[in-house]
Tab-separated table of C-alpha atoms in Angstrom:
chain	number	residue	atom	x	y	z
A	774	UNK	CA	82.488	88.379	129.625
A	775	UNK	CA	83.260	85.525	127.250
A	776	UNK	CA	86.991	85.445	126.707
A	777	UNK	CA	89.214	85.309	123.688
A	778	UNK	CA	91.988	82.745	123.742
A	779	UNK	CA	95.256	84.284	124.958
A	780	UNK	CA	97.255	85.861	122.149
A	781	UNK	CA	94.889	84.587	119.480
A	782	UNK	CA	93.610	87.818	117.938
A	783	UNK	CA	96.063	89.376	115.505
A	784	UNK	CA	93.762	91.782	113.708
A	785	UNK	CA	90.887	93.980	114.828
A	786	UNK	CA	88.849	95.415	111.972
A	787	UNK	CA	86.771	98.423	112.939
A	788	UNK	CA	83.984	99.518	110.602
A	789	UNK	CA	83.984	103.221	111.391
A	790	UNK	CA	80.941	103.826	109.212
A	791	UNK	CA	78.874	102.125	106.553
A	792	UNK	CA	78.587	105.437	104.715
A	793	UNK	CA	80.545	105.899	101.499
A	794	UNK	CA	80.964	108.727	99.010
A	795	UNK	CA	81.440	106.384	96.044
A	796	UNK	CA	78.937	104.373	94.045
A	797	UNK	CA	81.065	101.368	93.113
A	798	UNK	CA	79.252	99.256	90.548
A	799	UNK	CA	80.151	95.979	92.263
A	800	UNK	CA	79.826	96.885	95.954
A	801	UNK	CA	78.775	93.774	97.868
A	802	UNK	CA	77.748	95.885	100.854
A	803	UNK	CA	75.366	98.432	99.383
A	804	UNK	CA	72.981	98.296	102.346
A	805	UNK	CA	75.416	98.996	105.183
A	806	UNK	CA	74.437	100.995	108.258
A	807	UNK	CA	75.488	104.560	107.449
A	808	UNK	CA	75.809	105.609	111.089
A	809	UNK	CA	79.192	106.521	112.560
A	810	UNK	CA	80.902	104.285	115.113
A	811	UNK	CA	81.315	105.972	118.494
A	812	UNK	CA	84.551	106.114	120.463
A	813	UNK	CA	82.880	104.172	123.266
A	814	UNK	CA	82.353	101.189	120.963
A	815	UNK	CA	85.848	101.457	119.479
A	816	UNK	CA	87.445	101.705	122.929
A	817	UNK	CA	85.596	98.627	124.180
A	818	UNK	CA	86.582	96.661	121.079
A	819	UNK	CA	90.229	97.600	121.541
A	820	UNK	CA	90.110	96.698	125.236
A	821	UNK	CA	88.569	93.340	124.395
A	822	UNK	CA	91.478	92.427	122.135
A	823	UNK	CA	94.154	94.127	124.224
A	824	UNK	CA	93.224	92.057	127.272
A	825	UNK	CA	94.167	88.878	125.446
A	826	UNK	CA	96.701	89.876	122.777
A	827	UNK	CA	100.087	91.463	123.322
A	828	UNK	CA	100.504	92.875	119.834
A	829	UNK	CA	97.850	93.324	117.158
A	830	UNK	CA	96.791	95.319	114.112
A	831	UNK	CA	93.861	97.718	114.011
A	832	UNK	CA	92.472	98.208	110.520
A	833	UNK	CA	90.077	101.073	109.888
A	834	UNK	CA	87.464	100.149	107.307
A	835	UNK	CA	83.980	101.066	106.204
A	836	UNK	CA	82.181	102.235	104.110
A	837	UNK	CA	84.776	104.929	103.695
A	838	UNK	CA	86.646	105.240	107.013
A	839	UNK	CA	87.959	108.749	106.356
A	840	UNK	CA	84.372	110.004	106.599
A	841	UNK	CA	84.844	109.376	110.321
A	842	UNK	CA	88.385	110.689	110.617
A	843	UNK	CA	87.619	112.373	113.935
A	844	UNK	CA	87.192	108.925	115.459
A	845	UNK	CA	90.519	107.828	113.952
A	846	UNK	CA	92.145	110.831	115.619
A	847	UNK	CA	90.593	109.923	118.966
A	848	UNK	CA	91.568	106.249	118.673
A	849	UNK	CA	95.140	107.144	117.748
A	850	UNK	CA	95.454	109.385	120.798
A	851	UNK	CA	93.941	106.640	122.957
A	852	UNK	CA	96.531	104.161	121.657
A	853	UNK	CA	99.366	106.524	122.584
A	854	UNK	CA	97.969	107.601	125.941
A	855	UNK	CA	97.551	104.012	127.075
A	856	UNK	CA	100.730	102.604	125.521
A	857	UNK	CA	98.733	100.016	123.591
A	858	UNK	CA	100.905	97.839	121.353
A	859	UNK	CA	98.863	98.085	118.204
A	860	UNK	CA	99.823	99.003	114.663
A	861	UNK	CA	97.230	100.893	112.672
A	862	UNK	CA	96.311	100.746	109.002
A	863	UNK	CA	93.520	102.098	106.854
A	864	UNK	CA	91.877	100.833	103.672
A	865	UNK	CA	90.444	103.842	101.867
A	866	UNK	CA	88.948	104.637	98.481
A	867	UNK	CA	91.524	107.426	98.310
A	868	UNK	CA	89.218	110.316	97.471
A	869	UNK	CA	89.587	112.001	100.867
A	870	UNK	CA	93.385	111.908	101.002
A	871	UNK	CA	93.779	115.651	101.425
A	872	UNK	CA	97.055	117.186	102.576
A	873	UNK	CA	95.614	117.593	106.079
A	874	UNK	CA	94.409	114.005	106.314
A	875	UNK	CA	97.658	112.659	104.892
A	876	UNK	CA	99.746	114.678	107.353
A	877	UNK	CA	97.743	113.178	110.194
A	878	UNK	CA	97.964	109.589	108.920
A	879	UNK	CA	101.703	109.896	108.336
A	880	UNK	CA	102.323	111.516	111.722
A	881	UNK	CA	100.423	108.727	113.471
A	882	UNK	CA	102.183	106.028	111.399
A	883	UNK	CA	98.927	104.680	109.995
A	884	UNK	CA	99.711	102.537	106.942
A	885	UNK	CA	97.661	103.459	103.889
A	886	UNK	CA	95.971	101.101	101.441
A	887	UNK	CA	94.052	102.516	98.480
A	888	UNK	CA	91.536	100.930	96.115
A	889	UNK	CA	92.374	101.512	92.436
A	890	UNK	CA	90.982	99.386	89.610
A	891	UNK	CA	93.040	100.567	86.647
A	892	UNK	CA	93.629	103.636	84.517
A	893	UNK	CA	91.165	106.535	84.604
A	894	UNK	CA	88.707	105.070	82.115
A	895	UNK	CA	88.554	101.644	83.764
A	896	UNK	CA	88.582	102.947	87.323
A	897	UNK	CA	85.837	105.503	86.762
A	898	UNK	CA	83.648	102.908	85.082
A	899	UNK	CA	83.848	100.721	88.167
A	900	UNK	CA	84.346	103.166	91.053
A	901	UNK	CA	82.715	106.547	90.274
A	902	UNK	CA	81.342	109.014	92.779
A	903	UNK	CA	77.666	108.572	93.582
A	904	UNK	CA	76.734	111.159	90.959
A	905	UNK	CA	78.724	109.081	88.442
A	906	UNK	CA	81.523	111.658	88.167
A	907	UNK	CA	85.215	110.757	88.124
A	908	UNK	CA	86.855	109.657	91.373
A	909	UNK	CA	90.177	108.847	89.679
A	910	UNK	CA	91.449	112.426	89.574
A	911	UNK	CA	90.822	112.882	93.294
A	912	UNK	CA	92.781	109.729	94.058
A	913	UNK	CA	95.673	110.799	91.832
A	914	UNK	CA	95.807	114.157	93.627
A	915	UNK	CA	96.201	112.316	96.926
A	916	UNK	CA	98.841	110.014	95.455
A	917	UNK	CA	100.754	113.079	94.267
A	918	UNK	CA	100.812	114.490	97.797
A	919	UNK	CA	101.935	111.130	99.171
A	920	UNK	CA	104.636	110.870	96.515
A	921	UNK	CA	105.969	114.340	97.302
A	922	UNK	CA	106.166	113.360	100.958
A	923	UNK	CA	107.939	110.116	99.975
A	924	UNK	CA	105.189	108.008	101.543
A	925	UNK	CA	104.704	104.528	100.115
A	926	UNK	CA	101.283	102.901	99.827
A	927	UNK	CA	99.687	99.653	98.745
A	928	UNK	CA	96.759	99.317	96.377
A	929	UNK	CA	93.986	96.784	95.921
A	930	UNK	CA	92.361	96.123	92.561
A	931	UNK	CA	89.007	94.381	92.197
A	932	UNK	CA	89.191	92.192	89.098
A	933	UNK	CA	86.123	92.050	86.849
A	934	UNK	CA	85.525	91.108	83.230
A	935	UNK	CA	85.739	94.821	82.490
A	936	UNK	CA	89.336	95.275	83.669
A	937	UNK	CA	90.915	91.798	83.589
A	938	UNK	CA	92.648	92.548	80.283
A	939	UNK	CA	94.118	95.792	81.630
A	940	UNK	CA	95.900	94.604	84.789
A	941	UNK	CA	99.242	95.338	83.116
A	942	UNK	CA	98.249	98.996	82.914
A	943	UNK	CA	97.834	99.054	86.682
A	944	UNK	CA	101.403	97.777	87.030
A	945	UNK	CA	102.584	100.514	84.650
A	946	UNK	CA	100.662	103.123	86.615
A	947	UNK	CA	102.215	101.903	89.861
A	948	UNK	CA	105.755	102.122	88.519
A	949	UNK	CA	105.005	105.545	87.059
A	950	UNK	CA	103.971	106.915	90.447
A	951	UNK	CA	106.922	105.314	92.172
A	952	UNK	CA	105.414	105.202	95.647
A	953	UNK	CA	103.025	102.289	95.091
A	954	UNK	CA	104.954	99.380	96.555
A	955	UNK	CA	102.336	96.645	96.826
A	956	UNK	CA	99.491	95.459	94.605
A	957	UNK	CA	96.787	93.017	95.632
A	958	UNK	CA	94.166	91.557	93.309
A	959	UNK	CA	90.728	90.786	94.713
A	960	UNK	CA	88.060	89.018	92.687
A	961	UNK	CA	84.650	90.593	92.305
A	962	UNK	CA	82.100	89.060	94.688
A	963	UNK	CA	78.701	88.031	93.381
A	964	UNK	CA	76.931	89.745	96.279
A	965	UNK	CA	75.002	93.015	96.505
A	966	UNK	CA	75.549	95.121	93.387
A	967	UNK	CA	78.344	92.723	92.452
A	968	UNK	CA	75.764	90.112	91.435
A	969	UNK	CA	75.010	92.232	88.356
A	970	UNK	CA	78.631	92.593	87.224
A	971	UNK	CA	80.249	90.061	84.913
A	972	UNK	CA	83.114	87.954	86.214
A	973	UNK	CA	86.148	87.155	84.072
A	974	UNK	CA	86.535	83.651	82.725
A	975	UNK	CA	89.256	81.464	84.201
A	976	UNK	CA	91.341	81.833	81.046
A	977	UNK	CA	90.940	85.621	81.054
A	978	UNK	CA	91.971	85.743	84.697
A	979	UNK	CA	94.984	83.496	84.175
A	980	UNK	CA	96.156	85.496	81.170
A	981	UNK	CA	95.616	88.883	82.818
A	982	UNK	CA	97.415	87.932	86.022
A	983	UNK	CA	100.299	86.233	84.225
A	984	UNK	CA	100.912	89.336	82.108
A	985	UNK	CA	100.759	91.603	85.169
A	986	UNK	CA	103.166	89.471	87.209
A	987	UNK	CA	105.528	89.156	84.233
A	988	UNK	CA	105.539	92.904	83.616
A	989	UNK	CA	106.345	93.469	87.273
A	990	UNK	CA	109.424	91.258	86.907
A	991	UNK	CA	110.508	93.145	83.778
A	992	UNK	CA	110.145	96.541	85.455
A	993	UNK	CA	112.075	95.281	88.478
A	994	UNK	CA	114.952	94.206	86.229
A	995	UNK	CA	114.957	97.559	84.435
A	996	UNK	CA	114.470	99.900	87.401
A	997	UNK	CA	115.909	97.902	90.290
A	998	UNK	CA	112.722	98.730	92.188
A	999	UNK	CA	110.367	95.984	93.292
A	1000	UNK	CA	106.616	96.135	93.662
A	1001	UNK	CA	105.292	93.348	95.856
A	1002	UNK	CA	102.313	91.435	94.521
A	1003	UNK	CA	100.232	90.255	97.483
A	1004	UNK	CA	99.444	86.900	95.880
A	1005	UNK	CA	103.087	86.105	95.047
A	1006	UNK	CA	104.172	87.266	98.490
A	1007	UNK	CA	101.694	84.850	100.093
A	1008	UNK	CA	103.117	81.957	98.060
A	1009	UNK	CA	106.636	82.891	99.140
A	1010	UNK	CA	105.664	82.926	102.816
A	1011	UNK	CA	103.947	79.562	102.507
A	1012	UNK	CA	106.954	78.034	100.771
A	1013	UNK	CA	109.236	79.412	103.483
A	1014	UNK	CA	106.899	77.981	106.162
A	1015	UNK	CA	106.241	81.456	107.568
A	1016	UNK	CA	102.580	80.532	107.102
A	1017	UNK	CA	101.003	77.101	107.298
A	1018	UNK	CA	97.566	75.542	106.834
A	1019	UNK	CA	94.546	77.744	106.200
A	1020	UNK	CA	96.172	81.137	105.917
A	1021	UNK	CA	94.061	83.042	103.404
A	1022	UNK	CA	93.504	85.625	106.129
A	1023	UNK	CA	93.576	85.923	109.917
A	1024	UNK	CA	89.840	85.204	110.081
A	1025	UNK	CA	90.463	81.721	108.684
A	1026	UNK	CA	92.190	80.766	111.919
A	1027	UNK	CA	89.953	82.702	114.271
A	1028	UNK	CA	92.699	85.313	114.607
A	1029	UNK	CA	90.654	88.305	113.455
A	1030	UNK	CA	87.419	89.927	114.510
A	1031	UNK	CA	85.277	92.453	112.691
A	1032	UNK	CA	83.343	95.005	114.738
A	1033	UNK	CA	80.496	96.804	113.011
A	1034	UNK	CA	79.250	100.329	113.657
A	1035	UNK	CA	76.930	99.147	116.440
A	1036	UNK	CA	79.528	97.031	118.241
A	1037	UNK	CA	78.462	93.615	116.963
A	1038	UNK	CA	81.343	91.211	116.383
A	1039	UNK	CA	81.544	88.961	113.334
A	1040	UNK	CA	84.028	86.325	112.272
A	1041	UNK	CA	84.641	88.236	109.027
A	1042	UNK	CA	83.730	91.577	107.450
A	1043	UNK	CA	82.208	89.847	104.436
A	1044	UNK	CA	79.719	88.034	106.680
A	1045	UNK	CA	78.285	91.211	108.177
A	1046	UNK	CA	74.581	90.857	108.926
A	1047	UNK	CA	74.594	87.055	108.869
A	1048	UNK	CA	73.578	86.050	112.385
A	1049	UNK	CA	75.047	82.591	111.941
A	1050	UNK	CA	78.481	84.211	111.983
A	1051	UNK	CA	77.771	86.751	114.718
A	1052	UNK	CA	80.118	85.782	117.557
A	1053	UNK	CA	79.461	88.461	120.162
A	1054	UNK	CA	79.468	92.179	120.860
A	1055	UNK	CA	81.744	94.668	122.590
A	1056	UNK	CA	79.611	94.639	125.743
A	1057	UNK	CA	79.475	90.876	126.343
A	1058	UNK	CA	82.657	89.818	124.570
A	1059	UNK	CA	83.216	86.893	122.239
A	1060	UNK	CA	81.570	83.519	122.496
A	1061	UNK	CA	84.735	81.446	122.170
A	1062	UNK	CA	82.806	78.206	121.699
A	1063	UNK	CA	80.872	79.701	118.785
A	1064	UNK	CA	84.049	81.122	117.291
A	1065	UNK	CA	85.710	77.697	117.426
A	1066	UNK	CA	82.602	76.017	116.020
A	1067	UNK	CA	82.608	78.431	113.086
A	1068	UNK	CA	86.301	77.787	112.472
A	1069	UNK	CA	85.664	74.032	112.414
A	1070	UNK	CA	82.653	74.479	110.142
A	1071	UNK	CA	84.692	76.513	107.719
A	1072	UNK	CA	87.331	73.825	107.466
A	1073	UNK	CA	84.593	71.318	106.646
A	1074	UNK	CA	83.179	73.617	103.989
A	1075	UNK	CA	86.642	73.906	102.476
A	1076	UNK	CA	87.511	70.229	102.869
A	1077	UNK	CA	88.284	69.894	99.178
A	1078	UNK	CA	91.261	72.192	99.779
A	1079	UNK	CA	92.946	69.432	101.795
A	1080	UNK	CA	93.002	67.081	98.800
A	1081	UNK	CA	94.443	69.675	96.422
A	1082	UNK	CA	98.176	69.350	95.782
A	1083	UNK	CA	98.425	73.163	95.636
A	1084	UNK	CA	97.162	73.549	99.218
A	1085	UNK	CA	100.553	73.860	100.938
A	1086	UNK	CA	101.421	76.791	98.655
A	1087	UNK	CA	97.913	78.251	98.553
A	1088	UNK	CA	96.680	78.599	102.121
A	1089	UNK	CA	93.112	77.691	101.262
A	1090	UNK	CA	90.191	79.608	99.882
A	1091	UNK	CA	88.208	82.559	101.215
A	1092	UNK	CA	85.375	80.936	103.132
A	1093	UNK	CA	83.279	84.112	103.067
A	1094	UNK	CA	83.307	84.104	99.279
A	1095	UNK	CA	82.229	80.459	99.151
A	1096	UNK	CA	79.526	80.889	101.781
A	1097	UNK	CA	78.218	84.299	100.777
A	1098	UNK	CA	77.874	83.747	97.049
A	1099	UNK	CA	76.626	80.165	96.835
A	1100	UNK	CA	78.063	79.970	93.338
A	1101	UNK	CA	80.569	77.279	92.455
A	1102	UNK	CA	82.088	79.483	89.757
A	1103	UNK	CA	83.226	81.841	92.541
A	1104	UNK	CA	85.243	78.985	94.017
A	1105	UNK	CA	86.720	78.009	90.682
A	1106	UNK	CA	87.811	81.571	89.925
A	1107	UNK	CA	89.506	81.944	93.292
A	1108	UNK	CA	91.332	78.659	92.782
A	1109	UNK	CA	92.413	79.919	89.365
A	1110	UNK	CA	93.787	83.131	90.885
A	1111	UNK	CA	95.816	81.262	93.489
A	1112	UNK	CA	97.068	78.533	91.167
A	1113	UNK	CA	98.166	81.163	88.647
A	1114	UNK	CA	100.099	82.971	91.384
A	1115	UNK	CA	101.769	79.720	92.478
A	1116	UNK	CA	102.717	78.772	88.926
A	1117	UNK	CA	104.077	82.254	88.165
A	1118	UNK	CA	106.069	82.353	91.402
A	1119	UNK	CA	107.665	78.991	90.676
A	1120	UNK	CA	108.466	79.937	87.082
A	1121	UNK	CA	110.139	83.158	88.187
A	1122	UNK	CA	112.321	81.230	90.606
C-alpha cells in the first residue's frame, strides 16, 4: 500500500452516490455514476485515512448523499464502534430532510450544510426537481423542522447572473429563519450544464456581494445575532495567521482526498473522472509521489497568485476551477469574489 504522509489528511470526502433527485440548471457533474457506494469501499477509505491521521473530517457528498442514508447510518455506527476520531458533516440539497432523517443526523452529530440559491422564485429557477417542479418548499419544510429542534445549519449559494442581484434576499431569508448561521457563496462553474448558464460580470458580483455583506452587518447590529459569511471568515483566519499560504481548501495542500462511488481517489471532487488527477484507490492506497507532484503542479498553475498583494489575505484560487474550465474569465471572477471579501472585511474593521 502506498502511504499517506503522517497526519496530512484532514478531510475525507465520500461520494455516496452520483444519483440526484434535482435537475440543477448549472450542475457541473451531470454525468456522474449513479450507483451507490458500498460500505466496504467506505470502510477501506476511512481506514486509509485513519491509519495516518489522528483527527479528521468525513464529508458525505454526492449526487445527493441522503439517497444513500443507509450507508451513512452504517458508517456512523462504524465510527462509534471503533472509536474513530472523525467528525462528520453532510452537504445536501435539503429536499430529503424529513423528520426521521433529521433526528438521525442530529443524534449522530452530523453537521448539516444545505444548498439554497435565493428566494423561492430564484431557487426554483436554478435548482428544480427533475420534473421542473419546486424544490424550495421541500427545503423550507426541512428548515422548519430543524428550527423547531433548535438545530443550526449552514447554506451554500451558487452565484449566477440570474441571482447575483438578489444575494441580499438570501441574507434576509437566513435571518428570518433564525437557524441559518453560515452563508457561503460559490461561483457557477463553466462545466457540464454550467457551461450554458450565464456568469455575472465582475461589477455585478462586486455589487451583489458588497450589499449582502453590508446587510449582514446591519442585521447583526439590530438583532445581536451574527451570521458568518464563509468568505469573510476565511479572510479573518488568514489575517490572524490561523491559515497561511494556499488555503482555499484542504485539497490545495494535499490535505484532502475525494473517494468516488467505485473507490477511486482523486485530489479534488471537481476533478472527478480526470485521470491526470487520479491519485489511487481504496485497495492500493494513495500514490504519495503523484499527490505531491500534483500539489507542485497546482502551485505552478497558480503562480500569479504569489505576485498578487492580496495573496496573504486570500489564500489563493481554486485550482480545480482554473483547470477544469479553461476560461480566464473564471479566474477573474474568482479573484473578484475574494478581493471583494477582503475589501469588505477591512472596511468593516
